[in-house]
Amino acid sequence: MTIRIDTTINGDRMEIDVDPTLTLLEVLRENLFLSGTKEGCGVGECGTCVVLVDGEPVTSCLVLAGDGDGANLETVEGLAQNGELNEVQQAFVNTGAFQCGFCTPAMVLSATALLRDNPQPDEEEVKKALGGILCRCGAYPKILEAVIEVTGEGA
Amino acid sequence: MKRLKDFAYQEPTTLDEAVAALAEGGDTARVLAGGTDLIVDLKIERLLTTAVVNIKRIPGLSGIDDLGEASRIGALTKVTDIEASTLVAERHPALSQAASILASPPVRALATIGGNVGRASPASDLGPALIVLGASARIRGTGGDREELVEALYTGPGRTSLACSDIITDFIIPKPAAGCGSAHVKLGKRGSGTDIAMAGAAASVVIAEGVITEGKIALASLGPIPFRATNAEEVLRGRPAAEETIAAAAEAAAGDASPIGDIRASASYRTTLARVLTLRALRAAIASSREVVA
Amino acid sequence: MTTYVGSRVARVDSVDKVTGHAVYGVDVALPGMLHGAVVRSPHPHARVVSIDISAAEKAPGVKAIVTGKDFPQLFGSAIKDQPFLAIDRVRYVGDPVAAVAATSEREAQYARDLIKVVYEELPAVTDMRLALADDAPLVHPDMHTYQRGGHDIVPHTNVNTLYRYERGDVETAFAEADFVFEGEYSAHALSHVALEVHVAVAEYDEYSGDYTLWVSTDRPFFLRDDLAGGLGVDGSKVRLKVAQVGGSFGAKGVPIAEAIAAVLARKTNGRPVKVELTREECLIASQLRVPAIMKLKTGVTKDGLMIGRSADVLWDSGAYTAYTVGVAIRGSQTIVGPYRIPNLKILSRQVYTNKGITGSYRGYGTTQVTWACESQMDEIAHELGIDPVELRLQNGYEEGDSYLNGQIMHGVGLKETVEVARDEIGWGSIDRQPAPHLRRGKGIATMIKPTMTPSSSNVVINLGGDASVQVICAAPEIGSGQDTVLAQMAADAVGVPIEDVSVPATDTALTPYNGPVASSRTTYHMGSAIVSAGAEIKEKVLALAGDFFGVDSEYLEMRDGEILDEDGERLIGLKDLLAKFHGEGFSLTAGGRYSSAGSPLLKADPGEEWISSIFWMFCTQAAEIEVDTETGAIRVVKVAASADVGKAINPMTCEQQIEGGVVMGVSNGILEDFKIDNGRIENASLADYKVATIQDSPEIVPILVESIHNEAPYGAKGIGEPAAAATPPAIGNALFDAVGIRIPDLPITPEKVLDALAAKEAEDL
């Protein structure tokens, strides 16, 4: 069985036929080859599968494909435009806010969403917003530094 | 990674269609709201299902409204929206605080209040807050609509009095009277938030001229369901809103608790937490009684 | 003079990683690819009576099913004790028994659940102390028949490693000491929790007999040889292509998904098979840190001089030894710490138990023994009334000191690491009680770590006609930034801009042999090989330039892609120079090799040279913590973390390692805690196995100490492994400073803290 969903992904509107028992994460990675979104646990506990749904970071492993219908989805692949990194991506590069990079798409997306809603978050707000994404490499200090750098409040 | 097993999937657009689909699906039909518990339970095979009924296409089930003498929160309202609501923060601080520490931000952005209550986890964060706020749930079932106190819904770990075909549509929370305050605290293994409660406590108080005329305390992860600590509440009644009173109530709350030992904490540690968290919740509730918008 | 070495160069993998373009092992997808699923033992110890695959064979999409009978070989590092799939018995909950390949992962998992295995349960031993008992069930009754290396075992017992070390006369030292301290400490099982799960894609060519695997590993050649050995073929018949690695920390070196993918691929008519473990499988059935129980006894004079130490260390390898034999031997030596102690006696035993496999974990035994060593150091200091910092400075190694085997140590920045950490944390002053229920304290811990010795690295550097440089080597980027530091060293060694340098992905069929990306050895070893190959490339280019300009090349230099004359004036750009040869095509290669074998630096007392390390690493951490005396919860407020890195090739990547090490150390020390009942892990999820989040991450101040190592490339040593070890004891010692209690058994949980506080209160009354 398939259902048709009408969705916008990184600005491209598309109608796709999907198996409704797949998760949004599986659709993105396997049907659409957007493998920048990672799966670290499959049950909402590590945060590496975060994508933006209507601007909000959500764990895409817990969303069924059908809920992609009518949604505006953003994945890490959509952040850089015309070969230019967005300001969060650029700050991650400048500060070295990643190591293995596996959580980076989720971190970058979540930080981007935070800064859209709240362009001047303090450190506690940044930590709270990113508190659901694990980084086993422990890049946290530099991730925090990167997000604060974007606010212009960094040293 | 673990894949979901096959199931039938439906997206009804009216409550009646959804109730009918659930009634037809029987014991193994499941309501899909936020999905943050259901998808996990299906993946780890704690639950089995043959039919998933996604109710998010039904209009009118989300939103936070001021009804004058009460607040209404639609069952599909996301936890992040409750967390962000100034109405909830001003009137019902316990619920606002519980919403702000439930799981993690990308999970809160999916999870719904109806799903959280319906899942009936003993470790529920919203449950104790709703209980002390005197919230009730409005329910649509095969027999029509009814309203029940949230505290009466819980019957056991993961179990409620709801029938398979029942759908919670919204929650009604009475507007607090003057001198009311409430608060919620929990402790997970990570002290930082983003965690499951080893124990949780919510409290609400009504204070008149320095005396607690009514106090409610509800506990989570300290028994099979989120429940009222009735002996502790008894201690509060008619006593001054002072440290001595709340210390005595906290002691009583430890007695009201009937925790089990599990992978998250031992029973004796939980009993200690019942006392400490009740103390902290009461302190915060009393402090908020001066700020709550009645 | 260097252009890139020593600078905070942005990581060369930056753009790929922030845009999501980096391809990890889990992202590999090939045409016709099948997916695997694994049947695992529900019992800690059982005989496999029968396996019925008839229903699974008929399930939709199923292409192959394998069981242990199909591959009766054993593999392993020091002891070949592990089957690809259980042959006749299962030895831990999660031991693989059978595997299915199907056209989709869902079909594979569905079919997997149809395989019926009948077990006959056997008595299990799941406690390492009980495993030593005379009547303990034997996990491997045939251990004495297995192929193994030169280390000692105790046949017909569970002891798979027996190691003793003695120096001087420890009993006399204890008799002469003014004080003798004795304690027992334990370090628990930990999961590496690399966020990328274990995964492999394998393909088998039945005509040539060649296996090709796409893997996510930190030690390609070790893994290749382990696999080839188990499959009964030469190493060259197994080709590993390494994708980006989503974290390793020591986990991704032994065949896990790889073994199962390879055996499935034998039966799929050439179709590739992907085996991707679930997170739950990673937690129960990949690898864990080796748990250890450490009895430590130290004799000191009344003024704090350490004169003797004995240690009795028991390690729990779990069901198979994997890389743990080395952990048990190397790790137990390190329990002496970075201290001059003339009289030593070490007994190290490792036992099999019916629990999950353990292995190397960031530090290779160092995290366990540092906990014991540094906890006891603090006890000694407090008992003698000596400042814990001073006790370490008094006994700590200095440049030119002898290691316990007589090796003269070089590049020893230990004391400076202690001093800078002490200063940064504000040692000696504290706001003790910021709130009625909160108490603060500060603690310090230091550590020493050797690197794998001897070992070798090889590289081929290619200079293309477009002046691009490829550094061809088998050093996969596991996240620690080695592609960047190798590119920096290559850019300076050859004399080209770093933008023109690339480090292609590892492919064991193309990249020359390298030891593992482990033991903090890559910068030093591969760096040395790169410096030598790079110098050769530069020499050849300058010879070309000399011919072209009619000058002796000795008077020429190349830097950042420019050919310079003896006055440093630019003669020509490298690109322009090479353009002269375009007609005939151009490529210039040089090989570089470095091996620490035979280095004069390793000289030691006769028979003990093998204990020497080509370089020694030192890290010190000072922590400030806050204890909630009502709940027992600990918040780590700040950690000052210093590391002697030799020379920081890239200060930013060094800081990354230190900061990441501290975060991991905090997580290991106070959060991560497996609940194991009769060998069964009951909290096999990231919801209940707590890994530190950004909200648990303290303020961390990384401080680099550079005690230049003369034999090293640009003076650099290593940093990745030692960074996590000192954190838990620094926290534990801060706990004592805050509230006067010690928790000898890791992790330091709120419950243990509260119990200890209650016990102390009762005692004080």
PDB file of C-alpha atoms in Angstrom, chain C residues 175-255:
ATOM      1  CA  ALA C 175      57.903  -2.753  55.923  1.00  0.00           C
ATOM      2  CA  GLU C 176      60.059   0.355  55.732  1.00  0.00           C
ATOM      3  CA  ALA C 177      57.242   2.725  54.780  1.00  0.00           C
ATOM      4  CA  ASP C 178      55.802   5.045  57.411  1.00  0.00           C
ATOM      5  CA  PHE C 179      52.341   4.514  56.014  1.00  0.00           C
ATOM      6  CA  VAL C 180      50.818   1.817  53.848  1.00  0.00           C
ATOM      7  CA  PHE C 181      47.571   2.596  52.077  1.00  0.00           C
ATOM      8  CA  GLU C 182      45.309  -0.131  50.794  1.00  0.00           C
ATOM      9  CA  GLY C 183      42.182   0.214  48.772  1.00  0.00           C
ATOM     10  CA  GLU C 184      39.949  -1.551  46.328  1.00  0.00           C
ATOM     11  CA  TYR C 185      38.484   0.354  43.409  1.00  0.00           C
ATOM     12  CA  SER C 186      36.362  -0.698  40.486  1.00  0.00           C
ATOM     13  CA  ALA C 187      35.700   0.635  37.023  1.00  0.00           C
ATOM     14  CA  HIS C 188      32.497  -0.387  35.315  1.00  0.00           C
ATOM     15  CA  ALA C 189      31.481  -1.509  31.843  1.00  0.00           C
ATOM     16  CA  LEU C 190      30.906   1.347  29.418  1.00  0.00           C
ATOM     17  CA  SER C 191      29.651   1.460  25.897  1.00  0.00           C
ATOM     18  CA  HIS C 192      31.517   3.525  23.338  1.00  0.00           C
ATOM     19  CA  VAL C 193      28.217   4.806  21.881  1.00  0.00           C
ATOM     20  CA  ALA C 194      29.727   6.006  18.631  1.00  0.00           C
ATOM     21  CA  LEU C 195      26.661   7.678  17.171  1.00  0.00           C
ATOM     22  CA  GLU C 196      27.089   5.837  13.921  1.00  0.00           C
ATOM     23  CA  VAL C 197      26.123   2.238  14.655  1.00  0.00           C
ATOM     24  CA  HIS C 198      28.238  -0.734  13.625  1.00  0.00           C
ATOM     25  CA  VAL C 199      27.689  -1.340   9.952  1.00  0.00           C
ATOM     26  CA  ALA C 200      29.284  -3.134   7.016  1.00  0.00           C
ATOM     27  CA  VAL C 201      28.465  -3.858   3.414  1.00  0.00           C
ATOM     28  CA  ALA C 202      30.133  -6.978   2.055  1.00  0.00           C
ATOM     29  CA  GLU C 203      30.393  -8.396  -1.438  1.00  0.00           C
ATOM     30  CA  TYR C 204      31.873 -11.737  -2.425  1.00  0.00           C
ATOM     31  CA  ASP C 205      33.169 -12.606  -5.858  1.00  0.00           C
ATOM     32  CA  GLU C 206      32.831 -16.354  -6.126  1.00  0.00           C
ATOM     33  CA  TYR C 207      35.094 -16.522  -9.188  1.00  0.00           C
ATOM     34  CA  SER C 208      38.115 -14.819  -7.687  1.00  0.00           C
ATOM     35  CA  GLY C 209      37.272 -15.612  -4.059  1.00  0.00           C
ATOM     36  CA  ASP C 210      37.714 -11.946  -3.206  1.00  0.00           C
ATOM     37  CA  TYR C 211      35.763 -10.206  -0.474  1.00  0.00           C
ATOM     38  CA  THR C 212      35.171  -6.458  -0.670  1.00  0.00           C
ATOM     39  CA  LEU C 213      33.775  -4.656   2.348  1.00  0.00           C
ATOM     40  CA  TRP C 214      32.659  -1.074   2.843  1.00  0.00           C
ATOM     41  CA  VAL C 215      33.252  -0.459   6.488  1.00  0.00           C
ATOM     42  CA  SER C 216      33.441   2.123   9.196  1.00  0.00           C
ATOM     43  CA  THR C 217      36.627   1.270  11.088  1.00  0.00           C
ATOM     44  CA  ASP C 218      39.590   2.800  12.855  1.00  0.00           C
ATOM     45  CA  ARG C 219      42.031  -0.016  12.121  1.00  0.00           C
ATOM     46  CA  PRO C 220      41.605  -1.251   8.575  1.00  0.00           C
ATOM     47  CA  PHE C 221      44.556  -3.612   8.401  1.00  0.00           C
ATOM     48  CA  PHE C 222      43.933  -5.228  11.762  1.00  0.00           C
ATOM     49  CA  LEU C 223      40.291  -5.720  10.867  1.00  0.00           C
ATOM     50  CA  ARG C 224      41.209  -7.050   7.435  1.00  0.00           C
ATOM     51  CA  ASP C 225      43.612  -9.576   8.889  1.00  0.00           C
ATOM     52  CA  ASP C 226      41.169 -10.634  11.615  1.00  0.00           C
ATOM     53  CA  LEU C 227      38.515 -11.227   8.984  1.00  0.00           C
ATOM     54  CA  ALA C 228      40.851 -12.948   6.548  1.00  0.00           C
ATOM     55  CA  GLY C 229      42.165 -15.188   9.310  1.00  0.00           C
ATOM     56  CA  GLY C 230      38.645 -16.199  10.266  1.00  0.00           C
ATOM     57  CA  LEU C 231      37.624 -16.725   6.653  1.00  0.00           C
ATOM     58  CA  GLY C 232      40.750 -18.775   6.043  1.00  0.00           C
ATOM     59  CA  VAL C 233      42.095 -16.620   3.213  1.00  0.00           C
ATOM     60  CA  ASP C 234      45.097 -14.351   2.725  1.00  0.00           C
ATOM     61  CA  GLY C 235      44.763 -10.728   3.750  1.00  0.00           C
ATOM     62  CA  SER C 236      44.951  -9.637   0.129  1.00  0.00           C
ATOM     63  CA  LYS C 237      41.696 -11.502  -0.594  1.00  0.00           C
ATOM     64  CA  VAL C 238      39.806  -9.147   1.709  1.00  0.00           C
ATOM     65  CA  ARG C 239      39.593  -5.553   0.597  1.00  0.00           C
ATOM     66  CA  LEU C 240      38.273  -2.902   2.945  1.00  0.00           C
ATOM     67  CA  LYS C 241      37.044   0.447   1.720  1.00  0.00           C
ATOM     68  CA  VAL C 242      36.599   2.826   4.591  1.00  0.00           C
ATOM     69  CA  ALA C 243      33.916   5.486   4.579  1.00  0.00           C
ATOM     70  CA  GLN C 244      33.701   8.377   7.024  1.00  0.00           C
ATOM     71  CA  VAL C 245      33.583   6.951  10.515  1.00  0.00           C
ATOM     72  CA  GLY C 246      30.874   8.315  12.789  1.00  0.00           C
ATOM     73  CA  GLY C 247      32.914   7.923  15.942  1.00  0.00           C
ATOM     74  CA  SER C 248      34.891   4.982  17.220  1.00  0.00           C
ATOM     75  CA  PHE C 249      36.629   5.546  20.578  1.00  0.00           C
ATOM     76  CA  GLY C 250      38.185   2.119  20.178  1.00  0.00           C
ATOM     77  CA  ALA C 251      34.978   0.306  19.229  1.00  0.00           C
ATOM     78  CA  LYS C 252      35.331  -0.079  15.521  1.00  0.00           C
ATOM     79  CA  GLY C 253      38.320  -2.335  15.232  1.00  0.00           C
ATOM     80  CA  VAL C 254      37.124  -5.891  15.616  1.00  0.00           C
ATOM     81  CA  PRO C 255      34.777  -7.709  13.244  1.00  0.00           C
TER      82      PRO C 255
END
